[in-house]
Short mmCIF file of C-alpha atoms in Angstrom, two decimals:
data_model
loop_
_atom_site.label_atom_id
_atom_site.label_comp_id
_atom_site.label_asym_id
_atom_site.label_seq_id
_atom_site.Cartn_x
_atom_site.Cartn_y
_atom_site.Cartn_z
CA UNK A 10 -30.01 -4.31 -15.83
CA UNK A 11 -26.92 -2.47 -16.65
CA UNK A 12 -23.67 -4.10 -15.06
CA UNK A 13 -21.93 -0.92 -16.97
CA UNK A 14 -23.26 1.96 -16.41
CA UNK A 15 -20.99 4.90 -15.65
CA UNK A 16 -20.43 7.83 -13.68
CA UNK A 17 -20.14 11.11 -15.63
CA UNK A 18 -16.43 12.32 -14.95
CA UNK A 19 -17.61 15.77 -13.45
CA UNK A 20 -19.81 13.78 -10.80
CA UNK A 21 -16.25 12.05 -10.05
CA UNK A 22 -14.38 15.95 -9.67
CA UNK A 23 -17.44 17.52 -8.43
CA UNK A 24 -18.15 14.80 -5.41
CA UNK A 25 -15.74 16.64 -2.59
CA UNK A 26 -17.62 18.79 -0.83
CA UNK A 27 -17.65 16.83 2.31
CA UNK A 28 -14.09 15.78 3.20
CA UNK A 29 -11.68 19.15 4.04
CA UNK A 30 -8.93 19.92 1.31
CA UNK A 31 -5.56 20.79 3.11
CA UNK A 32 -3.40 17.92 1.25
CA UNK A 33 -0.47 19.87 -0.24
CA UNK A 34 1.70 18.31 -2.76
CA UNK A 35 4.65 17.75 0.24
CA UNK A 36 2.17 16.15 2.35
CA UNK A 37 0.77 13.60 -1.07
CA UNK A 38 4.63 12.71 -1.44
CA UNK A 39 5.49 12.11 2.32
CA UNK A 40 2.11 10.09 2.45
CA UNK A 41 3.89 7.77 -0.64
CA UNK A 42 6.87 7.19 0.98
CA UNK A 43 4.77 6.77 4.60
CA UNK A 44 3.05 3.39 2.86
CA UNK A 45 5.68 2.03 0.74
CA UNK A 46 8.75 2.22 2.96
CA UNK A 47 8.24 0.00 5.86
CA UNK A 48 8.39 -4.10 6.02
CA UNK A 49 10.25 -3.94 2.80
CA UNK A 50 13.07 -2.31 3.23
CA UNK A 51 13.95 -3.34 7.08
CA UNK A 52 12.69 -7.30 6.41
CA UNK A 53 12.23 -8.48 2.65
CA UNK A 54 15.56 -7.49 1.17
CA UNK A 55 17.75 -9.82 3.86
CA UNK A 56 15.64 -12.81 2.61
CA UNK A 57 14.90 -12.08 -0.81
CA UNK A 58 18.90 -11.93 -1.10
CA UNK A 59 19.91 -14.76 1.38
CA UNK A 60 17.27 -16.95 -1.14
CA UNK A 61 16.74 -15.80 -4.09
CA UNK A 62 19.60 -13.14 -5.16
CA UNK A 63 22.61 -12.79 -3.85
CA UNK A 64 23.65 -9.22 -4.14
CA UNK A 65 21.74 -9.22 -7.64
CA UNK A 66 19.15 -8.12 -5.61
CA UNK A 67 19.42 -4.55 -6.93
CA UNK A 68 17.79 -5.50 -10.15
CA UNK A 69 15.00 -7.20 -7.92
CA UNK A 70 14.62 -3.91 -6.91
CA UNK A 71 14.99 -2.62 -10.12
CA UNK A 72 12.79 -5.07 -12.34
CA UNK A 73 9.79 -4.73 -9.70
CA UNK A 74 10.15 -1.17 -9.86
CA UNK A 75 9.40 -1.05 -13.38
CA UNK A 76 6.42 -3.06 -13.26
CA UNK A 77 5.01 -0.19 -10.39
CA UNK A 78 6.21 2.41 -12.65
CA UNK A 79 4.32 1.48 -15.64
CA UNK A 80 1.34 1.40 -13.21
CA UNK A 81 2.56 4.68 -11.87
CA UNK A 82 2.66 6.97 -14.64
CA UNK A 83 -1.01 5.12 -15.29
CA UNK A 84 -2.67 6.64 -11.83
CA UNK A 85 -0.82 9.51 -12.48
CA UNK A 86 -2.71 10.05 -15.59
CA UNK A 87 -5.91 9.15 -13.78
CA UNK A 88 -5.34 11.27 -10.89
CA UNK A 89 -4.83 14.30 -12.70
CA UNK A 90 -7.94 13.80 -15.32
CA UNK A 91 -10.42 12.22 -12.76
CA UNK A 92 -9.47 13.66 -9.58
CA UNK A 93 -11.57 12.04 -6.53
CA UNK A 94 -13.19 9.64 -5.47
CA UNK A 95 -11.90 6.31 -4.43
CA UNK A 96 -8.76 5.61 -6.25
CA UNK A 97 -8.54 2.80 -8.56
CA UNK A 98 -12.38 2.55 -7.92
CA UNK A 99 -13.13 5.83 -8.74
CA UNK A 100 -11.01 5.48 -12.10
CA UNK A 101 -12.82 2.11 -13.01
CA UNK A 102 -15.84 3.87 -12.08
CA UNK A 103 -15.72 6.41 -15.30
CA UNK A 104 -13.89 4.02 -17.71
CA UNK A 105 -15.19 0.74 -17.43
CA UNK A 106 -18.78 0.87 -15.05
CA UNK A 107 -20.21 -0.05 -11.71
CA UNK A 108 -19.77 -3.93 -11.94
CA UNK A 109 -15.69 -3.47 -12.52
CA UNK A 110 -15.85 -0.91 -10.14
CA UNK A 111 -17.76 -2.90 -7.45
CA UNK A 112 -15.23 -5.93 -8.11
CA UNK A 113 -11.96 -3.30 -7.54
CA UNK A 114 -13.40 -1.28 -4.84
CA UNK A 115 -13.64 -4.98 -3.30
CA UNK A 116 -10.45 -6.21 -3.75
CA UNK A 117 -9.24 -2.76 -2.64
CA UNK A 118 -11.00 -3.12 0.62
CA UNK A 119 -9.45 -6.77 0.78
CA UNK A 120 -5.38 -5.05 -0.43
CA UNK A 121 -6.13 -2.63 2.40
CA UNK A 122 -7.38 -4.52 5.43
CA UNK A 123 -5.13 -7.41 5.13
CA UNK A 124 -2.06 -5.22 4.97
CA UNK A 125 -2.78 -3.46 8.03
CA UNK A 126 -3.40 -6.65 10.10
CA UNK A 127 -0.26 -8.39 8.74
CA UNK A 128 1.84 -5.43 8.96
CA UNK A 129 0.58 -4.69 12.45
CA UNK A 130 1.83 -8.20 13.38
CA UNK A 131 5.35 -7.64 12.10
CA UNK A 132 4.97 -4.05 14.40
CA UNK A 133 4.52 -6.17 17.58
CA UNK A 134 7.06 -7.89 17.20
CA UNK A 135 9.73 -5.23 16.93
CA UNK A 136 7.80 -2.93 19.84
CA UNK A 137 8.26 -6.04 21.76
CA UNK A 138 12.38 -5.88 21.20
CA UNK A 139 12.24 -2.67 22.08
CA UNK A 140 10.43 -3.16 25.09
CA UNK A 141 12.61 -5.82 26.37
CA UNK A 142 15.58 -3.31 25.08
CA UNK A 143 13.84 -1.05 27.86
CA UNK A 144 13.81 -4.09 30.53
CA UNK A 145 9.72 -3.85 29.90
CA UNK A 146 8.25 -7.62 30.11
CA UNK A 147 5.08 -8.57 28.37
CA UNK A 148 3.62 -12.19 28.93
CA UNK A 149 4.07 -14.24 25.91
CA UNK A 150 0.30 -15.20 26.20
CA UNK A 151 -0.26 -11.56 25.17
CA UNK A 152 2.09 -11.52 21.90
CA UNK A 153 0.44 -14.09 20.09
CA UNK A 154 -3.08 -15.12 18.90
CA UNK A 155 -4.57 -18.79 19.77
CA UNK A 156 -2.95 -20.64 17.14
CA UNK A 157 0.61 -19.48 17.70
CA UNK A 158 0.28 -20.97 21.48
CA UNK A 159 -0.93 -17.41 22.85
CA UNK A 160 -3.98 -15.80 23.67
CA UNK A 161 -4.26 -12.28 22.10
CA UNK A 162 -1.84 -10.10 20.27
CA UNK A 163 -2.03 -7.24 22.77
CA UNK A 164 0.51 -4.95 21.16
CA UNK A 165 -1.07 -5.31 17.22
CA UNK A 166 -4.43 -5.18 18.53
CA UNK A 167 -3.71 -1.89 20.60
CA UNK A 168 -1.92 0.11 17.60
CA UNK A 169 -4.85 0.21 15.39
CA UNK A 170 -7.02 1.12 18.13
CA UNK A 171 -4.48 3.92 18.28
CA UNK A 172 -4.29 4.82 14.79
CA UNK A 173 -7.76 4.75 14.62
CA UNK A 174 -8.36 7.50 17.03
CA UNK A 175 -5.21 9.30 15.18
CA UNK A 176 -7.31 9.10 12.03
CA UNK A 177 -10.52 10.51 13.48
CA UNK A 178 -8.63 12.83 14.57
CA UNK A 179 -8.84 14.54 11.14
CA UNK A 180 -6.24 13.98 8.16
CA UNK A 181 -4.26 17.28 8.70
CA UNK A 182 -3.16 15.63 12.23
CA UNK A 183 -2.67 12.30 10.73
CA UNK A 184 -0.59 13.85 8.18
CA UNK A 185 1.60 15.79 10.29
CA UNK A 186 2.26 11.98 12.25
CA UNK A 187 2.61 10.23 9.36
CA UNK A 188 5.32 13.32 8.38
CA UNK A 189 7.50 12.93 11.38
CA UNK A 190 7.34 9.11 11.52
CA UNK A 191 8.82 9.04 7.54
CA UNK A 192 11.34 12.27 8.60
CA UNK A 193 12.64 9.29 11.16
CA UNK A 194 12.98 6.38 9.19
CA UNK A 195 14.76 8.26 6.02
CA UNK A 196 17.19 9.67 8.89
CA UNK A 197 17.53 6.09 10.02
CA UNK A 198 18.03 4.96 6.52
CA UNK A 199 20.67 7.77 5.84
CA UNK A 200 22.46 7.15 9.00
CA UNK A 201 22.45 3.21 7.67
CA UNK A 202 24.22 4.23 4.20
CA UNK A 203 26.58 6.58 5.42
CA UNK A 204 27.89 3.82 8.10
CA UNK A 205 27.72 1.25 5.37
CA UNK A 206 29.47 3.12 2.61
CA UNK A 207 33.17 3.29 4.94
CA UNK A 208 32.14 -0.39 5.61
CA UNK A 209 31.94 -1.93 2.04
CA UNK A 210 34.15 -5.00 1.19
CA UNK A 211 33.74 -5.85 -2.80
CA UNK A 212 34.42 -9.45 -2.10
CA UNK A 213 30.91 -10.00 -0.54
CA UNK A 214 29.57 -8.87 -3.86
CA UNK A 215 30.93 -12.23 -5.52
CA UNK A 216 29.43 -13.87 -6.93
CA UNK A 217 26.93 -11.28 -7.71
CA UNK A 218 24.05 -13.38 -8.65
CA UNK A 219 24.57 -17.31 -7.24
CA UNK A 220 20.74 -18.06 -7.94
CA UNK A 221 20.79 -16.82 -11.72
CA UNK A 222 18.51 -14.62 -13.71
CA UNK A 223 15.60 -17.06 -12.57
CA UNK A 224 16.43 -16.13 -9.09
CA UNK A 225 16.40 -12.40 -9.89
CA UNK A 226 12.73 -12.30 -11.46
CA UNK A 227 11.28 -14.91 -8.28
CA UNK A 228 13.17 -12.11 -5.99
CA UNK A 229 11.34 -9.23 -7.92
CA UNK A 230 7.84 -10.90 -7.37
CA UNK A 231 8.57 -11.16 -3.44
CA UNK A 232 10.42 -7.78 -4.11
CA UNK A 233 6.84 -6.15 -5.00
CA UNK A 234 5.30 -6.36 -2.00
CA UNK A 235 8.06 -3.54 -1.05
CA UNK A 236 6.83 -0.85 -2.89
CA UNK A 237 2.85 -1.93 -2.03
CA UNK A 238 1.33 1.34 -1.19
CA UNK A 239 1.92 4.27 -3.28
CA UNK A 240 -1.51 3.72 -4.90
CA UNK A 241 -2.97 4.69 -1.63
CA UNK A 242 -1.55 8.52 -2.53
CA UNK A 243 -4.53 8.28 -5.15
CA UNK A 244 -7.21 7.46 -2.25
CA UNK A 245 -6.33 11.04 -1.21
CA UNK A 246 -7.79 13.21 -4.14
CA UNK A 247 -10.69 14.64 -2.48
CA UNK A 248 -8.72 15.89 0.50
CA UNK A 249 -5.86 17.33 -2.03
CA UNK A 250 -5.32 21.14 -2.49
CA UNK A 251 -4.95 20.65 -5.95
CA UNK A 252 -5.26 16.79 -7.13
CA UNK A 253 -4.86 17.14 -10.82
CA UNK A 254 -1.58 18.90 -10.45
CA UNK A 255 -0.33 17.39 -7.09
CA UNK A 256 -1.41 14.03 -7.35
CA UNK A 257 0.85 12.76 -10.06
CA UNK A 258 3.62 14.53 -8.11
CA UNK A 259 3.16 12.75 -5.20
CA UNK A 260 2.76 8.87 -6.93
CA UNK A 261 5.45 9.91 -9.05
CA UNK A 262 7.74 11.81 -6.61
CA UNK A 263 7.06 8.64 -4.08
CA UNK A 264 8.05 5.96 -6.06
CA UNK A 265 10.96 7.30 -7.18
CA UNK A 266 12.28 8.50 -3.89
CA UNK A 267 11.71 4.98 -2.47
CA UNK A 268 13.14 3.17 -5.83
CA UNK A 269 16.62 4.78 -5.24
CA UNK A 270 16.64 4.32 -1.20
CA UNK A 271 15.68 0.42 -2.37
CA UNK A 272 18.66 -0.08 -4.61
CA UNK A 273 21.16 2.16 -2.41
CA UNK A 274 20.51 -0.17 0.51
CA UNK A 275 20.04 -3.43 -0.70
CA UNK A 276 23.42 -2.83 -2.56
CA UNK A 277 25.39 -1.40 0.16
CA UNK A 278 23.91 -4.57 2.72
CA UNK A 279 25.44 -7.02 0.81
CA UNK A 280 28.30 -5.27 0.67
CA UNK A 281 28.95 -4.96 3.83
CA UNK A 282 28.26 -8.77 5.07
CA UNK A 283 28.17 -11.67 2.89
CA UNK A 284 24.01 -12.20 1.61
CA UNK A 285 23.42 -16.01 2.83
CA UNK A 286 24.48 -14.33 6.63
CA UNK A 287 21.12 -12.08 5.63
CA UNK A 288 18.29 -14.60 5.97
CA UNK A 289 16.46 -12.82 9.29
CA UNK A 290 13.70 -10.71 9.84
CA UNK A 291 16.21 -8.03 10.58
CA UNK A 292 18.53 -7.72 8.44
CA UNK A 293 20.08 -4.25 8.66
CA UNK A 294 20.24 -4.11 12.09
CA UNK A 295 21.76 -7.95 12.02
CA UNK A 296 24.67 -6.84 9.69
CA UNK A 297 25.65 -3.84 11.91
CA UNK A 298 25.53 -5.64 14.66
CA UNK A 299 28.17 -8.26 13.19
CA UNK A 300 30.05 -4.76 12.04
CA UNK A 301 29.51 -3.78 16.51
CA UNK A 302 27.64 -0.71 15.28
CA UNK A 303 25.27 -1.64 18.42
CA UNK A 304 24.03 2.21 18.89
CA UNK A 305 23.34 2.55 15.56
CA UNK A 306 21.48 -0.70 14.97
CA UNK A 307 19.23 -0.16 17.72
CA UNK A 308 18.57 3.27 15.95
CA UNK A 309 17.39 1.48 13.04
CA UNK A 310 15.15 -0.58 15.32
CA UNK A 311 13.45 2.48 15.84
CA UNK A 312 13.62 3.54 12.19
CA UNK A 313 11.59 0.42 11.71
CA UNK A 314 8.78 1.00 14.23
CA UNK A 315 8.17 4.21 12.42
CA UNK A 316 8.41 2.73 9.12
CA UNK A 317 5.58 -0.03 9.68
CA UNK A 318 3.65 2.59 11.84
CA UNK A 319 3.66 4.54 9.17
CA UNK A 320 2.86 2.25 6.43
CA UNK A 321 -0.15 1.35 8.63
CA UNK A 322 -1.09 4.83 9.25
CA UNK A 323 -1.47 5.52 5.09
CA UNK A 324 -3.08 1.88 4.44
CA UNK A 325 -5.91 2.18 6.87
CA UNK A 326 -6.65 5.92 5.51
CA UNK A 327 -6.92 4.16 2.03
CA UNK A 328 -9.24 1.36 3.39
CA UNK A 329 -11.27 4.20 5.15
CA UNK A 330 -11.81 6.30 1.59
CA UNK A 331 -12.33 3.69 -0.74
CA UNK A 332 -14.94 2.58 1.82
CA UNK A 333 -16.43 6.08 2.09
CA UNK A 334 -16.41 6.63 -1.95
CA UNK A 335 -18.18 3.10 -2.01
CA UNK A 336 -21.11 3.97 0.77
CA UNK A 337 -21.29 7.40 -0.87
CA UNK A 338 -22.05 5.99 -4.28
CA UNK A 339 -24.52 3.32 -2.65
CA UNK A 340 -22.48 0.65 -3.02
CA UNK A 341 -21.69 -0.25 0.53
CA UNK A 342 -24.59 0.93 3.25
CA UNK A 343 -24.95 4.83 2.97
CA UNK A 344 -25.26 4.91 6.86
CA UNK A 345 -21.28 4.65 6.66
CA UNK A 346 -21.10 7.84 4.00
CA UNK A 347 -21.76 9.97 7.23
CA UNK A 348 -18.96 12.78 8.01
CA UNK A 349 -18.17 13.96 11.60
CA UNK A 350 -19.68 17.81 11.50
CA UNK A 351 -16.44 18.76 14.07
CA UNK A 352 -13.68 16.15 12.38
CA UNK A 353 -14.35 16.19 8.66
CA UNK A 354 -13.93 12.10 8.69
CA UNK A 355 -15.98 8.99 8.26
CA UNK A 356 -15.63 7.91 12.01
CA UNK A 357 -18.34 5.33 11.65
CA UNK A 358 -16.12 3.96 8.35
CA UNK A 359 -13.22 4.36 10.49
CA UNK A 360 -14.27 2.48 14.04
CA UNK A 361 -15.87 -0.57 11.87
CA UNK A 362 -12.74 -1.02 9.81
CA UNK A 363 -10.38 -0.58 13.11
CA UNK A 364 -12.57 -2.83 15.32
CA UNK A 365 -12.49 -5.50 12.42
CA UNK A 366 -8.76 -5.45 11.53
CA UNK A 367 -7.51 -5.37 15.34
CA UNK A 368 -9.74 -8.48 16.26
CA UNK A 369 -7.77 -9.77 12.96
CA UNK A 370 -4.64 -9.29 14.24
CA UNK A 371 -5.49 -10.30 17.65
CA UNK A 372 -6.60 -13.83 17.52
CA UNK A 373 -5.77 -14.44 13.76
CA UNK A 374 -2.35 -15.72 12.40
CA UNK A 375 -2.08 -13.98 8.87
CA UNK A 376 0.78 -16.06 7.67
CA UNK A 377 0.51 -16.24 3.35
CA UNK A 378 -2.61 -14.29 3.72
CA UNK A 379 0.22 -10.95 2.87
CA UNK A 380 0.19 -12.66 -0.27
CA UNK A 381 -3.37 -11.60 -0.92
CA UNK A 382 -1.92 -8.29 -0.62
CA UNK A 383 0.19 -8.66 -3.92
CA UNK A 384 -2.21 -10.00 -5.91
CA UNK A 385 -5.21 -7.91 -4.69
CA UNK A 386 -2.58 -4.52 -5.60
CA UNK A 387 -1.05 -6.00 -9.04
CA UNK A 388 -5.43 -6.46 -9.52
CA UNK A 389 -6.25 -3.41 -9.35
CA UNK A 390 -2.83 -1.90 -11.59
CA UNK A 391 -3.95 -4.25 -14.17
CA UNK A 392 -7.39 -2.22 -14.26
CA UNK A 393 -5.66 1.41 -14.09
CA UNK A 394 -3.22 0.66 -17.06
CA UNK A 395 -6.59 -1.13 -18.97
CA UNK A 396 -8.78 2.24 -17.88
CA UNK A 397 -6.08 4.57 -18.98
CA UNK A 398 -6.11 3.29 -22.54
CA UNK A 399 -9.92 2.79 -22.75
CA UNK A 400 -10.00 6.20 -21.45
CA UNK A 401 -7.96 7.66 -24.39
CA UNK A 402 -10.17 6.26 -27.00
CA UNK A 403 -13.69 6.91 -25.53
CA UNK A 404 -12.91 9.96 -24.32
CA UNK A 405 -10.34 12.02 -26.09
CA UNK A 406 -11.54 15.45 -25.26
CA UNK A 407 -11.11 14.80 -21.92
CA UNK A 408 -8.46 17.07 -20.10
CA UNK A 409 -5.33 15.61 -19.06
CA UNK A 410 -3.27 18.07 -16.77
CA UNK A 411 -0.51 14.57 -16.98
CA UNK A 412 -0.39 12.37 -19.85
CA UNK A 413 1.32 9.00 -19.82
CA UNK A 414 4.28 8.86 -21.93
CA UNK A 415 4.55 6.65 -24.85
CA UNK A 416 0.85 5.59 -25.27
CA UNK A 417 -0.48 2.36 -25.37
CA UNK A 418 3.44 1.16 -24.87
CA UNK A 419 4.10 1.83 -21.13
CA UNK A 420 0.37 0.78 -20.21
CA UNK A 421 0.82 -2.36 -22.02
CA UNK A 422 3.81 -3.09 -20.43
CA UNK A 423 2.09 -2.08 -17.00
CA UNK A 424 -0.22 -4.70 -17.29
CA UNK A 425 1.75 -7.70 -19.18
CA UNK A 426 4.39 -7.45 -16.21
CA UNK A 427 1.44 -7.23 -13.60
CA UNK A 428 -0.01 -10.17 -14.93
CA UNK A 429 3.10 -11.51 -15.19
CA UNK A 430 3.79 -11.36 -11.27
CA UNK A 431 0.42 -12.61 -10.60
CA UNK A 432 1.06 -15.61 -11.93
CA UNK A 433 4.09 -16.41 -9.87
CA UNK A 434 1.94 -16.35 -6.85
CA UNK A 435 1.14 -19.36 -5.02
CA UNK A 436 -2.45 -21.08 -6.41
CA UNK A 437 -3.82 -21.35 -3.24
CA UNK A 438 -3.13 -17.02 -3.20
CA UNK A 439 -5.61 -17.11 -5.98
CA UNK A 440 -8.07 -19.46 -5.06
CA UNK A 441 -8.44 -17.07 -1.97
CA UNK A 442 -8.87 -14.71 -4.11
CA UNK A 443 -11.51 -16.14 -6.16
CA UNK A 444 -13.22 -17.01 -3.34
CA UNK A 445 -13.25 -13.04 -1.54
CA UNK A 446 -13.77 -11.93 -5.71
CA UNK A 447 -17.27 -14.26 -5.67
CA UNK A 448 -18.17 -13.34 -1.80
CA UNK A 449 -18.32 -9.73 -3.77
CA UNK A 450 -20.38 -10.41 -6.47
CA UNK A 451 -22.89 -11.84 -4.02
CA UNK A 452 -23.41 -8.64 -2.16
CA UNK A 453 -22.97 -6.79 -5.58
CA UNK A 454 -26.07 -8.74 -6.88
CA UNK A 455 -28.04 -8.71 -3.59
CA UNK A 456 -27.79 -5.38 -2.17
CA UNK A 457 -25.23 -2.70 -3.75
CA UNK A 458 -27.05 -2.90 -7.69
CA UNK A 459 -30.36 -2.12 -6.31
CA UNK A 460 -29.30 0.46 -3.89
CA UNK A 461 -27.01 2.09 -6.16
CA UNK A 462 -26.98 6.40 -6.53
CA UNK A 463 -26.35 5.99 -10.16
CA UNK A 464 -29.36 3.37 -10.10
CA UNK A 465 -31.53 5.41 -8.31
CA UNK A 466 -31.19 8.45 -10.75
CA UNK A 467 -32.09 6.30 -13.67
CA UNK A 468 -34.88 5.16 -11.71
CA UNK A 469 -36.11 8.62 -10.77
CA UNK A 470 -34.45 11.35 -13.37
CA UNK A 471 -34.75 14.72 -12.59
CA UNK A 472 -37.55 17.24 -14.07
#
């Protein structure tokens, strides 16, 4: 029984002659900035600075930045030598075998699904604003699932449904969306810092860390979950034009865009109101409000319906090709590996993982479940950093289009300060964990090892 057998990396380049390839490198960097900007930038940073910060938030933004650029420059590596196939899965795949690649194909299914449902959650609610903004009532009974004194959560169940049908759709379509809906939010966000720069008082920036360094490092682990998302870019390799030049430009180009919006806002909002006025779900439009920008904050209202639509939009297109590149490979049940003839996408993969996370969000409150999200993401970083490294050494004659800077430093540092942000989690974050991580290794033991491809041509090798 070998837990570690591998896939050859040309079966990993070589594997894309299903899905259609019209991905250019614009599209790769607008689907980046379509995942990571959404309930970070218009929720996180008025909390994270109200209780943790102060206006030090910027190096929140910064430190946790760091941490996702170490990973970064890691998938960007990856990308560019491996190509397709499943992301982080694909990667772990070639360096490391079919057990570690079972185990983060899991936990990427897990990162995936949960972020949809939670983030769908947080898109109800501010659809619902808007819709009372309109004068449009929907009975309470209808915005919440059982627990939270409701019976469904109409609005978060119905947007999946619709970006499910967007995503069957085919990808070019979903990518033009997904295009539009990030054109809105960064005109939103634009509109936001040239309003807030005539607005800036210096005197709200003192003192300009109340909750000390301590503070600064718990807000950069809350921080994180901001910028969850630009690994998704990866999930797109078999759909790129060219994914071992464009890939790395879109991770790359994505985080770095969204790094500088991050520290840009999050300085000029505490500069414009005091931070311990910031502790709300909506903080931008709160502190234009108390500035009677009223037009303008209801913009941004709709900057952040686009932002969380968007972030959706990318996540579930992840879930639905790290699924695919798992039922492909034999992994998960091949009768999901099917492509639409007319479409070009897995619509079975697609209507299971839509029906599943809309009941989710429907009748289930997801609460410090998002924190699964962090740690199943920082997860599967720590295993791109490890694979890029292994990767060097076992297979130096490899090609590498894009080669990580300052080998083994910034991979090392990618996966001490991943580690390092795990373990500021709550422990009841990782005992779910454990518990979804050994739920995998059931089905891994049961089912996916003995209906593996790769197992099957052992089994049976070619004449």
């Amino acid at each position: 029984m070998d837990l570690f057998r591998k896939k050859e990396i040309n079966s990993l380049t070589d594997c894309s002659e299903h899905l259609l390839k019209c991905l250019s490198a614009t599209d790769l960097t607008f689907l980046g900035i379509g995942a990571i900007i959404g309930a970070g930038i218009f929720v996180l940073t008025g909390i994270v600075a109200a209780t943790q910060t102060g206006p030090a938030i910027v190096f929140s933004y910064i430190m946790a930045g760091l941490a996702c650029a170490f990973s970064a420059l890691s998938y960007a590596e990856l990308a560019a030598a491996i190509g397709g196939c499943g992301s982080a899965y694909g990667y772990a795949y070639a360096g490391f075998g079919e057990f570690i690649a079972w185990i983060v194909g899991w936990d990427l299914l897990l990162e995936y699904s949960i972020a949809v449902s939670a983030v769908s959650v947080g898109w109800s609610s501010y659809f619902n604003d808007f819709l009372l903004a309109m004068k449009i009532h929907i009975p309470v009974f209808l915005l919440h699932g059982p627990v939270d004194g409701g019976i469904i959560n109409l609005l978060a169940m119905s947007i999946i449904g619709v970006l499910s049908i967007l995503l069957i759709w085919g990808v070019k379509s979903s990518s033009r969306f997904n295009t539009i809906m990030v054109l809105v939010k960064l005109v939103v966000i634009f509109l936001f810092i040239a309003v807030a720069v005539m607005e800036v008082n210096p005197k709200n920036w003192v003192p300009f860390s109340p909750f000390g360094w301590s503070g600064v490092m718990q807000g950069a682990s809350l921080i994180f979950f901001a910028y969850v998302g630009f690994d998704a870019v990866s999930t797109a390799a078999e759909e790129a034009l060219h994914p071992q030049r464009d890939l790395p430009i879109g991770i790359i180009g994505s985080l770095l865009i969204c790094t500088t919006l991050y520290i840009i806002v999050s300085g000029l909002l505490t500069g414009i109101v005091h931070y311990s006025t910031l502790n709300v779900a909506s903080p931008i439009s709160r502190s234009l409000l108390m500035l009677g920008y009223k037009t303008v904050a209801g913009m941004v209202g709709v900057g952040a319906i686009a932002g969380l639509t968007t972030v959706m939009l990318v996540l579930f297109y992840g879930l639905s090709r790290v699924f695919f590149a798992m039922a492909r490979d034999g992994l998960l049940p091949q009768f999901f590996s099917v492509i639409n003839i007319k479409t070009r996408t897995p619509v079975r993969i697609i209507i299971l993982c839509g029906l599943i996370m809309a009941l989710t969000s429907a009748f289930v409150p997801i609460g410090d479940l998002a924190e699964l999200v962090n740690i199943g993401t920082l997860f599967a970083f720590v295993i791109v950093c490890s694979g890029v490294i292994i990767l060097r050494y076992t297979r130096p004659d490899l090609p590498r289009p894009f080669k990580t800077p300052f080998m083994p430093y910034v991979p090392i540092l990618g996966i001490v300060s991943c580690v390092y942000l795990i373990f500021n989690l709550p422990w009841f974050t990782m005992l779910r964990f454990i518990i979804w991580m050994m739920i995998g290794m059931l089905i891994y033991f049961t089912f996916s090892r003995l209906n593996s491809t790769l197992q099957k041509s052992q089994e049976c090798p070619a004449e």
